[in-house]
PDB file of C-alpha atoms in Angstrom:
ATOM      1  CA  MET A 290     -99.200 221.164  20.117  1.00 63.00           C
ATOM      2  CA  SER A 291    -101.671 221.063  23.000  1.00 89.00           C
ATOM      3  CA  THR A 292    -105.347 220.808  23.828  1.00 96.00           C
ATOM      4  CA  GLN A 293    -107.199 223.858  25.133  1.00 97.00           C
ATOM      5  CA  LYS A 294    -110.691 225.088  25.894  1.00 98.00           C
ATOM      6  CA  MET A 295    -111.506 228.648  26.924  1.00 98.00           C
ATOM      7  CA  HIS A 296    -114.503 230.623  28.144  1.00 98.00           C
ATOM      8  CA  ALA A 297    -115.011 234.356  28.723  1.00 98.00           C
ATOM      9  CA  ALA A 298    -117.880 235.274  31.037  1.00 98.00           C
ATOM     10  CA  ALA A 299    -120.152 238.292  30.899  1.00 96.00           C
ATOM     11  CA  ALA A 300    -118.772 241.538  32.284  1.00 97.00           C
ATOM     12  CA  GLY A 301    -118.492 242.015  36.036  1.00 97.00           C
ATOM     13  CA  PRO A 302    -117.504 240.019  39.117  1.00 98.00           C
ATOM     14  CA  VAL A 303    -118.509 236.353  39.216  1.00 98.00           C
ATOM     15  CA  GLU A 304    -119.039 233.508  41.624  1.00 98.00           C
ATOM     16  CA  LEU A 305    -116.854 230.838  40.033  1.00 98.00           C
ATOM     17  CA  ASP A 306    -117.633 227.219  40.872  1.00 98.00           C
ATOM     18  CA  LEU A 307    -114.797 225.068  39.545  1.00 98.00           C
ATOM     19  CA  SER A 308    -114.491 221.300  39.717  1.00 98.00           C
ATOM     20  CA  VAL A 309    -111.441 219.443  38.400  1.00 97.00           C
ATOM     21  CA  SER A 310    -110.154 216.104  39.642  1.00 94.00           C
ATOM     22  CA  ASN A 311    -106.447 216.333  38.892  1.00 92.00           C
ATOM     23  CA  GLY A 312    -103.915 218.936  37.876  1.00 93.00           C
ATOM     24  CA  ARG A 313    -103.219 222.519  38.858  1.00 97.00           C
ATOM     25  CA  ILE A 314    -105.384 225.620  39.334  1.00 98.00           C
ATOM     26  CA  ASN A 315    -103.932 229.115  38.941  1.00 98.00           C
ATOM     27  CA  VAL A 316    -106.162 232.077  39.776  1.00 98.00           C
ATOM     28  CA  LEU A 317    -105.308 235.740  39.221  1.00 98.00           C
ATOM     29  CA  VAL A 318    -107.538 238.522  40.515  1.00 98.00           C
ATOM     30  CA  ASP A 319    -106.960 241.389  38.081  1.00 98.00           C
ATOM     31  CA  PRO A 320    -108.386 244.827  39.005  1.00 97.00           C
ATOM     32  CA  THR A 321    -108.244 245.793  35.328  1.00 98.00           C
ATOM     33  CA  ALA A 322    -110.190 242.751  34.110  1.00 98.00           C
ATOM     34  CA  ALA A 323    -113.699 243.521  32.864  1.00 97.00           C
ATOM     35  CA  ASN A 324    -114.820 239.891  32.851  1.00 98.00           C
ATOM     36  CA  ALA A 325    -113.756 236.465  34.063  1.00 98.00           C
ATOM     37  CA  GLN A 326    -111.783 234.187  31.761  1.00 98.00           C
ATOM     38  CA  VAL A 327    -111.123 230.492  32.291  1.00 98.00           C
ATOM     39  CA  THR A 328    -108.668 228.470  30.211  1.00 98.00           C
ATOM     40  CA  VAL A 329    -108.406 224.701  30.618  1.00 98.00           C
ATOM     41  CA  HIS A 330    -105.407 223.185  28.863  1.00 97.00           C
ATOM     42  CA  THR A 331    -102.956 220.299  28.695  1.00 96.00           C
ATOM     43  CA  ALA A 332     -99.871 219.434  26.685  1.00 94.00           C
ATOM     44  CA  ALA A 333    -101.517 216.138  25.695  1.00 92.00           C
ATOM     45  CA  GLU A 334    -102.967 216.068  22.181  1.00 92.00           C
ATOM     46  CA  ASP A 335    -105.050 212.926  22.651  1.00 90.00           C
ATOM     47  CA  GLY A 336    -105.985 210.363  25.283  1.00 90.00           C
ATOM     48  CA  PRO A 337    -108.076 210.685  28.474  1.00 91.00           C
ATOM     49  CA  VAL A 338    -106.478 213.947  29.594  1.00 93.00           C
ATOM     50  CA  ALA A 339    -107.084 215.695  26.267  1.00 94.00           C
ATOM     51  CA  ASP A 340    -110.618 214.274  26.173  1.00 94.00           C
ATOM     52  CA  ALA A 341    -111.309 215.726  29.622  1.00 95.00           C
ATOM     53  CA  VAL A 342    -110.227 219.173  28.443  1.00 97.00           C
ATOM     54  CA  ASN A 343    -112.372 218.937  25.304  1.00 97.00           C
ATOM     55  CA  ASP A 344    -115.377 217.777  27.332  1.00 97.00           C
ATOM     56  CA  THR A 345    -115.141 220.587  29.888  1.00 98.00           C
ATOM     57  CA  LYS A 346    -118.506 222.284  30.432  1.00 98.00           C
ATOM     58  CA  PHE A 347    -119.042 226.011  31.056  1.00 98.00           C
ATOM     59  CA  THR A 348    -122.379 227.209  32.404  1.00 98.00           C
ATOM     60  CA  GLU A 349    -123.477 230.758  33.240  1.00 98.00           C
ATOM     61  CA  HIS A 350    -126.522 231.801  35.267  1.00 97.00           C
ATOM     62  CA  GLY A 351    -126.457 235.466  36.119  1.00 96.00           C
ATOM     63  CA  ASN A 352    -123.147 236.183  37.806  1.00 97.00           C
ATOM     64  CA  LYS A 353    -122.518 232.499  38.622  1.00 98.00           C
ATOM     65  CA  LEU A 354    -120.064 230.684  36.366  1.00 98.00           C
ATOM     66  CA  THR A 355    -119.763 226.908  36.696  1.00 98.00           C
ATOM     67  CA  VAL A 356    -116.797 225.078  35.155  1.00 98.00           C
ATOM     68  CA  SER A 357    -116.782 221.283  35.274  1.00 98.00           C
ATOM     69  CA  VAL A 358    -113.755 219.337  34.028  1.00 97.00           C
ATOM     70  CA  PRO A 359    -114.489 215.589  33.720  1.00 95.00           C
ATOM     71  CA  ASP A 360    -112.352 213.165  35.693  1.00 91.00           C
ATOM     72  CA  ASP A 361    -109.512 212.243  33.342  1.00 76.00           C
ATOM     73  CA  MET A 362    -108.522 209.266  35.569  1.00 60.00           C
ATOM     74  CA  ALA A 363    -104.892 210.087  34.847  1.00 44.00           C
ATOM     75  CA  GLY A 364    -102.618 208.357  37.288  1.00 44.00           C
ATOM     76  CA  GLN A 365    -105.467 206.718  39.229  1.00 45.00           C
ATOM     77  CA  ILE A 366    -106.529 203.167  39.809  1.00 43.00           C
ATOM     78  CA  GLY A 367    -109.524 202.686  37.544  1.00 41.00           C
ATOM     79  CA  GLY A 368    -107.815 204.502  34.690  1.00 44.00           C
ATOM     80  CA  THR A 369    -105.505 202.879  32.168  1.00 43.00           C
ATOM     81  CA  ASN A 370    -102.060 202.614  33.723  1.00 50.00           C
ATOM     82  CA  VAL A 371     -99.295 200.104  33.225  1.00 49.00           C
ATOM     83  CA  VAL A 372     -96.406 199.780  35.636  1.00 50.00           C
ATOM     84  CA  GLN A 373     -93.374 197.751  34.663  1.00 50.00           C
ATOM     85  CA  VAL A 374     -90.962 196.711  37.394  1.00 50.00           C
ATOM     86  CA  GLY A 375     -88.143 194.437  36.337  1.00 51.00           C
ATOM     87  CA  GLY A 376     -89.618 191.724  34.122  1.00 51.00           C
ATOM     88  CA  SER A 377     -93.130 192.005  35.524  1.00 52.00           C
ATOM     89  CA  THR A 378     -95.930 194.175  34.146  1.00 52.00           C
ATOM     90  CA  PHE A 379     -98.925 195.272  36.205  1.00 53.00           C
ATOM     91  CA  SER A 380    -102.043 196.877  34.713  1.00 51.00           C
ATOM     92  CA  PHE A 381    -104.437 199.015  36.763  1.00 50.00           C
ATOM     93  CA  GLY A 382    -107.813 199.393  35.093  1.00 47.00           C
ATOM     94  CA  GLY A 383    -110.698 198.670  37.419  1.00 44.00           C
ATOM     95  CA  GLY A 384    -108.553 196.035  39.111  1.00 46.00           C
ATOM     96  CA  VAL A 385    -105.059 194.594  39.120  1.00 45.00           C
ATOM     97  CA  VAL A 386    -103.949 192.287  36.324  1.00 43.00           C
ATOM     98  CA  ASN A 387    -100.503 190.789  36.636  1.00 45.00           C
ATOM     99  CA  THR A 388     -98.590 189.434  33.636  1.00 44.00           C
ATOM    100  CA  GLY A 389     -95.578 188.599  35.793  1.00 46.00           C
ATOM    101  CA  SER A 390     -95.230 187.205  39.274  1.00 45.00           C
ATOM    102  CA  MET A 391     -97.207 188.433  42.276  1.00 51.00           C
ATOM    103  CA  THR A 392     -94.196 187.750  44.472  1.00 56.00           C
ATOM    104  CA  GLY A 393     -93.031 190.958  46.146  1.00 63.00           C
ATOM    105  CA  VAL A 394     -96.367 192.785  45.846  1.00 67.00           C
ATOM    106  CA  THR A 395     -97.625 194.505  49.014  1.00 66.00           C
ATOM    107  CA  ILE A 396    -100.984 196.243  49.336  1.00 66.00           C
ATOM    108  CA  SER A 397    -101.725 198.318  52.450  1.00 66.00           C
ATOM    109  CA  ASP A 398    -104.498 200.912  52.931  1.00 60.00           C
ATOM    110  CA  GLY A 399    -104.792 201.303  49.170  1.00 59.00           C
ATOM    111  CA  ASP A 400    -101.072 201.874  48.655  1.00 68.00           C
ATOM    112  CA  ILE A 401     -99.146 199.342  46.565  1.00 73.00           C
ATOM    113  CA  TRP A 402     -95.474 198.364  46.594  1.00 69.00           C
ATOM    114  CA  ILE A 403     -93.974 196.129  43.901  1.00 68.00           C
ATOM    115  CA  GLY A 404     -90.511 194.750  44.467  1.00 61.00           C
ATOM    116  CA  GLY A 405     -90.009 197.230  47.273  1.00 64.00           C
ATOM    117  CA  GLN A 406     -90.928 200.197  45.059  1.00 68.00           C
ATOM    118  CA  HIS A 407     -93.867 202.443  45.939  1.00 70.00           C
ATOM    119  CA  VAL A 408     -96.015 202.522  42.786  1.00 69.00           C
ATOM    120  CA  VAL A 409     -99.446 203.623  44.083  1.00 70.00           C
ATOM    121  CA  ALA A 410     -99.908 206.269  46.775  1.00 69.00           C
ATOM    122  CA  ASN A 411    -103.163 207.934  47.818  1.00 62.00           C
ATOM    123  CA  GLY A 412    -104.921 206.506  44.770  1.00 57.00           C
ATOM    124  CA  GLN A 413    -102.318 207.758  42.319  1.00 61.00           C
ATOM    125  CA  VAL A 414     -99.691 205.850  40.386  1.00 62.00           C
ATOM    126  CA  VAL A 415     -96.279 207.225  41.303  1.00 63.00           C
ATOM    127  CA  ALA A 416     -93.013 206.446  39.552  1.00 54.00           C
ATOM    128  CA  GLN A 417     -89.888 205.757  41.541  1.00 55.00           C
ATOM    129  CA  GLN A 418     -86.482 205.102  40.062  1.00 54.00           C
ATOM    130  CA  GLY A 419     -86.472 201.843  38.115  1.00 53.00           C
ATOM    131  CA  ALA A 420     -90.218 201.806  37.404  1.00 52.00           C
ATOM    132  CA  LYS A 421     -91.726 202.572  34.018  1.00 49.00           C
ATOM    133  CA  VAL A 422     -95.257 203.959  33.998  1.00 48.00           C
ATOM    134  CA  GLY A 423     -97.434 204.162  30.900  1.00 47.00           C
ATOM    135  CA  GLY A 424    -101.041 204.945  30.108  1.00 46.00           C
ATOM    136  CA  ALA A 425    -102.791 208.272  30.442  1.00 48.00           C
ATOM    137  CA  ALA A 426    -100.321 211.121  30.099  1.00 60.00           C
ATOM    138  CA  GLY A 427    -100.382 214.853  30.600  1.00 77.00           C
ATOM    139  CA  THR A 428    -101.545 217.217  33.304  1.00 90.00           C
ATOM    140  CA  ILE A 429    -104.583 219.479  33.250  1.00 96.00           C
ATOM    141  CA  THR A 430    -103.983 223.113  34.143  1.00 97.00           C
ATOM    142  CA  VAL A 431    -106.779 225.599  34.757  1.00 98.00           C
ATOM    143  CA  ASP A 432    -105.791 229.267  34.417  1.00 98.00           C
ATOM    144  CA  VAL A 433    -108.345 231.743  35.725  1.00 98.00           C
ATOM    145  CA  VAL A 434    -108.545 235.533  35.573  1.00 98.00           C
ATOM    146  CA  LEU A 435    -111.188 237.108  37.823  1.00 98.00           C
ATOM    147  CA  PRO A 436    -112.363 240.714  38.184  1.00 98.00           C
ATOM    148  CA  THR A 437    -112.206 242.364  41.598  1.00 98.00           C
ATOM    149  CA  GLY A 438    -115.186 241.456  43.787  1.00 98.00           C
ATOM    150  CA  SER A 439    -115.362 237.831  42.622  1.00 98.00           C
ATOM    151  CA  SER A 440    -115.643 234.649  44.681  1.00 98.00           C
ATOM    152  CA  LEU A 441    -114.204 231.179  44.139  1.00 98.00           C
ATOM    153  CA  ALA A 442    -115.338 227.646  44.963  1.00 98.00           C
ATOM    154  CA  VAL A 443    -113.005 224.742  44.154  1.00 98.00           C
ATOM    155  CA  SER A 444    -113.772 221.038  44.333  1.00 98.00           C
ATOM    156  CA  THR A 445    -110.927 218.650  43.540  1.00 96.00           C
ATOM    157  CA  LYS A 446    -109.411 215.262  44.261  1.00 94.00           C
ATOM    158  CA  ASN A 447    -105.784 216.006  43.444  1.00 92.00           C
ATOM    159  CA  ALA A 448    -105.016 219.578  42.406  1.00 93.00           C
ATOM    160  CA  GLU A 449    -102.887 222.332  43.871  1.00 96.00           C
ATOM    161  CA  THR A 450    -104.583 225.743  43.924  1.00 98.00           C
ATOM    162  CA  THR A 451    -102.891 229.141  43.946  1.00 98.00           C
ATOM    163  CA  VAL A 452    -104.761 232.437  44.148  1.00 98.00           C
ATOM    164  CA  ARG A 453    -103.052 235.781  43.594  1.00 98.00           C
ATOM    165  CA  GLY A 454    -105.065 238.796  44.650  1.00 98.00           C
ATOM    166  CA  ASP A 455    -108.070 239.422  46.901  1.00 98.00           C
ATOM    167  CA  LEU A 456    -111.435 237.642  46.727  1.00 98.00           C
ATOM    168  CA  GLU A 457    -114.762 238.051  48.492  1.00 98.00           C
ATOM    169  CA  ALA A 458    -114.913 234.378  49.444  1.00 98.00           C
ATOM    170  CA  ILE A 459    -113.050 231.121  48.893  1.00 98.00           C
ATOM    171  CA  ARG A 460    -114.606 227.706  49.402  1.00 98.00           C
ATOM    172  CA  PHE A 461    -112.005 224.966  48.937  1.00 98.00           C
ATOM    173  CA  ASP A 462    -112.727 221.229  49.136  1.00 98.00           C
ATOM    174  CA  ALA A 463    -109.915 218.818  48.276  1.00 96.00           C
ATOM    175  CA  ARG A 464    -108.869 215.273  49.013  1.00 94.00           C
ATOM    176  CA  ASN A 465    -105.216 215.803  48.108  1.00 93.00           C
ATOM    177  CA  GLY A 466    -104.217 219.368  47.434  1.00 94.00           C
ATOM    178  CA  SER A 467    -103.029 222.563  49.062  1.00 97.00           C
ATOM    179  CA  LEU A 468    -104.423 226.075  48.895  1.00 98.00           C
ATOM    180  CA  GLN A 469    -102.270 229.171  48.740  1.00 98.00           C
ATOM    181  CA  ALA A 470    -104.160 232.460  48.561  1.00 98.00           C
ATOM    182  CA  GLY A 471    -103.833 236.200  49.058  1.00 98.00           C
ATOM    183  CA  GLY A 472    -106.588 238.121  50.822  1.00 98.00           C
ATOM    184  CA  VAL A 473    -110.149 236.908  51.343  1.00 98.00           C
ATOM    185  CA  LYS A 474    -113.132 238.055  53.375  1.00 98.00           C
ATOM    186  CA  VAL A 475    -114.575 234.602  54.062  1.00 98.00           C
ATOM    187  CA  LEU A 476    -112.538 231.407  53.882  1.00 98.00           C
ATOM    188  CA  GLU A 477    -113.929 227.867  54.076  1.00 98.00           C
ATOM    189  CA  ALA A 478    -111.229 225.295  53.356  1.00 98.00           C
ATOM    190  CA  GLU A 479    -111.172 221.546  53.921  1.00 97.00           C
ATOM    191  CA  THR A 480    -108.521 219.156  52.649  1.00 96.00           C
ATOM    192  CA  HIS A 481    -107.455 215.686  53.708  1.00 94.00           C
ATOM    193  CA  ASN A 482    -103.831 215.861  52.571  1.00 94.00           C
ATOM    194  CA  GLY A 483    -102.628 219.388  51.991  1.00 95.00           C
ATOM    195  CA  SER A 484    -101.872 222.715  53.606  1.00 97.00           C
ATOM    196  CA  VAL A 485    -103.797 225.976  53.752  1.00 98.00           C
ATOM    197  CA  LEU A 486    -101.752 229.170  53.484  1.00 98.00           C
ATOM    198  CA  VAL A 487    -103.578 232.503  53.302  1.00 98.00           C
ATOM    199  CA  ASP A 488    -102.056 235.960  53.530  1.00 98.00           C
ATOM    200  CA  ARG A 489    -105.113 237.664  55.035  1.00 98.00           C
ATOM    201  CA  VAL A 490    -108.618 236.797  56.297  1.00 98.00           C
ATOM    202  CA  GLU A 491    -110.939 239.776  56.822  1.00 98.00           C
ATOM    203  CA  GLU A 492    -114.148 238.344  58.305  1.00 98.00           C
ATOM    204  CA  GLU A 493    -114.563 234.569  58.787  1.00 98.00           C
ATOM    205  CA  LEU A 494    -112.140 231.657  58.915  1.00 98.00           C
ATOM    206  CA  GLU A 495    -113.076 227.967  58.810  1.00 98.00           C
ATOM    207  CA  ALA A 496    -110.128 225.761  57.824  1.00 98.00           C
ATOM    208  CA  SER A 497    -109.439 222.100  58.486  1.00 97.00           C
ATOM    209  CA  THR A 498    -106.983 219.516  57.221  1.00 96.00           C
ATOM    210  CA  HIS A 499    -106.035 216.019  58.288  1.00 95.00           C
ATOM    211  CA  ASN A 500    -102.412 216.070  57.140  1.00 95.00           C
ATOM    212  CA  GLY A 501    -101.047 219.546  56.601  1.00 96.00           C
ATOM    213  CA  SER A 502    -100.456 222.926  58.170  1.00 97.00           C
ATOM    214  CA  ILE A 503    -102.725 225.972  58.398  1.00 98.00           C
ATOM    215  CA  THR A 504    -101.182 229.436  58.234  1.00 98.00           C
ATOM    216  CA  VAL A 505    -102.922 232.817  58.241  1.00 98.00           C
ATOM    217  CA  GLY A 506    -100.603 235.796  57.852  1.00 98.00           C
ATOM    218  CA  ALA A 507    -103.062 238.439  59.117  1.00 98.00           C
ATOM    219  CA  TYR A 508    -106.372 237.582  60.774  1.00 98.00           C
ATOM    220  CA  ASN A 509    -108.804 240.513  60.973  1.00 98.00           C
ATOM    221  CA  GLY A 510    -111.923 238.388  61.420  1.00 98.00           C
ATOM    222  CA  ARG A 511    -114.748 238.136  63.905  1.00 97.00           C
ATOM    223  CA  ARG A 512    -115.065 234.343  63.912  1.00 98.00           C
ATOM    224  CA  GLY A 513    -112.290 231.852  63.270  1.00 98.00           C
ATOM    225  CA  SER A 514    -111.531 228.152  63.511  1.00 98.00           C
ATOM    226  CA  ALA A 515    -108.448 226.244  62.346  1.00 98.00           C
ATOM    227  CA  ARG A 516    -108.152 222.488  62.900  1.00 97.00           C
ATOM    228  CA  THR A 517    -105.592 219.952  61.760  1.00 97.00           C
ATOM    229  CA  HIS A 518    -104.797 216.420  62.871  1.00 96.00           C
ATOM    230  CA  ASN A 519    -101.158 216.277  61.764  1.00 96.00           C
ATOM    231  CA  GLY A 520     -99.638 219.695  61.249  1.00 96.00           C
ATOM    232  CA  ASP A 521     -98.992 223.121  62.728  1.00 97.00           C
ATOM    233  CA  VAL A 522    -101.419 226.015  63.089  1.00 98.00           C
ATOM    234  CA  THR A 523     -99.969 229.519  62.797  1.00 98.00           C
ATOM    235  CA  ILE A 524    -102.196 232.605  62.972  1.00 98.00           C
ATOM    236  CA  SER A 525    -101.304 236.273  63.394  1.00 98.00           C
ATOM    237  CA  ALA A 526    -104.294 238.187  64.758  1.00 98.00           C
ATOM    238  CA  THR A 527    -104.492 241.954  64.276  1.00 98.00           C
ATOM    239  CA  PRO A 528    -106.109 244.593  66.547  1.00 98.00           C
ATOM    240  CA  ALA A 529    -109.000 244.677  64.042  1.00 98.00           C
ATOM    241  CA  SER A 530    -109.972 241.097  64.901  1.00 98.00           C
ATOM    242  CA  SER A 531    -112.717 240.320  67.399  1.00 98.00           C
ATOM    243  CA  GLY A 532    -114.852 237.522  68.811  1.00 98.00           C
ATOM    244  CA  LYS A 533    -113.858 233.879  69.061  1.00 98.00           C
ATOM    245  CA  LEU A 534    -110.821 232.148  67.600  1.00 98.00           C
ATOM    246  CA  ALA A 535    -110.090 228.423  67.944  1.00 98.00           C
ATOM    247  CA  ALA A 536    -106.840 226.703  66.938  1.00 98.00           C
ATOM    248  CA  ARG A 537    -106.566 222.958  67.428  1.00 97.00           C
ATOM    249  CA  THR A 538    -104.219 220.182  66.334  1.00 97.00           C
ATOM    250  CA  HIS A 539    -103.582 216.623  67.458  1.00 95.00           C
ATOM    251  CA  ASN A 540     -99.962 216.283  66.375  1.00 96.00           C
ATOM    252  CA  GLY A 541     -98.331 219.649  65.873  1.00 97.00           C
ATOM    253  CA  ASN A 542     -97.590 223.069  67.285  1.00 97.00           C
ATOM    254  CA  ILE A 543     -99.876 226.065  67.670  1.00 98.00           C
ATOM    255  CA  HIS A 544     -98.546 229.592  67.376  1.00 98.00           C
ATOM    256  CA  VAL A 545    -101.101 232.390  67.688  1.00 98.00           C
ATOM    257  CA  ARG A 546     -99.813 235.948  67.864  1.00 98.00           C
ATOM    258  CA  GLY A 547    -101.627 239.141  68.835  1.00 98.00           C
ATOM    259  CA  ALA A 548    -104.732 237.370  70.151  1.00 97.00           C
ATOM    260  CA  GLY A 549    -104.748 238.634  73.729  1.00 96.00           C
ATOM    261  CA  HIS A 550    -107.998 240.548  73.141  1.00 98.00           C
ATOM    262  CA  LEU A 551    -109.820 237.546  71.633  1.00 98.00           C
ATOM    263  CA  ASP A 552    -111.815 234.688  73.117  1.00 98.00           C
ATOM    264  CA  LEU A 553    -109.049 232.234  72.227  1.00 98.00           C
ATOM    265  CA  LYS A 554    -109.186 228.463  72.574  1.00 97.00           C
ATOM    266  CA  THR A 555    -106.188 226.267  71.722  1.00 97.00           C
ATOM    267  CA  SER A 556    -105.428 222.577  72.135  1.00 96.00           C
ATOM    268  CA  THR A 557    -102.801 220.064  70.995  1.00 95.00           C
ATOM    269  CA  HIS A 558    -102.104 216.479  72.006  1.00 93.00           C
ATOM    270  CA  ASN A 559     -98.517 216.212  70.813  1.00 94.00           C
ATOM    271  CA  GLY A 560     -96.937 219.625  70.437  1.00 95.00           C
ATOM    272  CA  ARG A 561     -96.665 222.979  72.109  1.00 94.00           C
ATOM    273  CA  VAL A 562     -98.679 226.180  72.232  1.00 95.00           C
ATOM    274  CA  TRP A 563     -97.092 229.610  72.321  1.00 89.00           C
TER     275      TRP A 563
END
């Protein structure tokens, strides 16, 4: 058994605006598809994750389709999570309540270690060997089928996004999450922890990440910028590209190929450029 909610849009390409806090997003661009279809589902039958799926809202205005999945709070501080380490039990629900001893608890930059075990990382409860985690269960998955000529905007806290096929535009905004995509005319991607991997950019590139790499397999654009603080930048420019291209990183390497005809600017503090 599972929980699922589905929506089929009107015929034709759409501008899909999708917001989901946690989980996974799978997008397929199907040239044979007459209309967009979005399916939000989870293996959970009840609890916060199932409730989030059931409460998902679909809104259509012309060719714009908005899908909003409520924050299920699964695996986050502020949700209902219980971590048991040894004989001590710790509850995270708007604060920290300890039914055992606070000895051995370390809190640093929002991360929490109990008895030497990492139990909260980047705002999510993580389970290492020897720790038992209870509370909200299940993962939300969003499966999307889009007709050719569609665009995609994603807003997420913690969700990996994969796009198969070519889109007009991708706008990706994530705190923790990577983007892997095929071809796109215009790419705007920003993530704090995650990588950006795109097979092809046709017109404009604007990608930035704090921790993660940026890779563009074929850059045909006229304006491009790729910035990361910790990670590598790899771009292969084609003879079709023109204009300005900037590739910058603080800690990492920069590898730009085929850009001799471009107005290229590169910089790295700890790394090499070639």
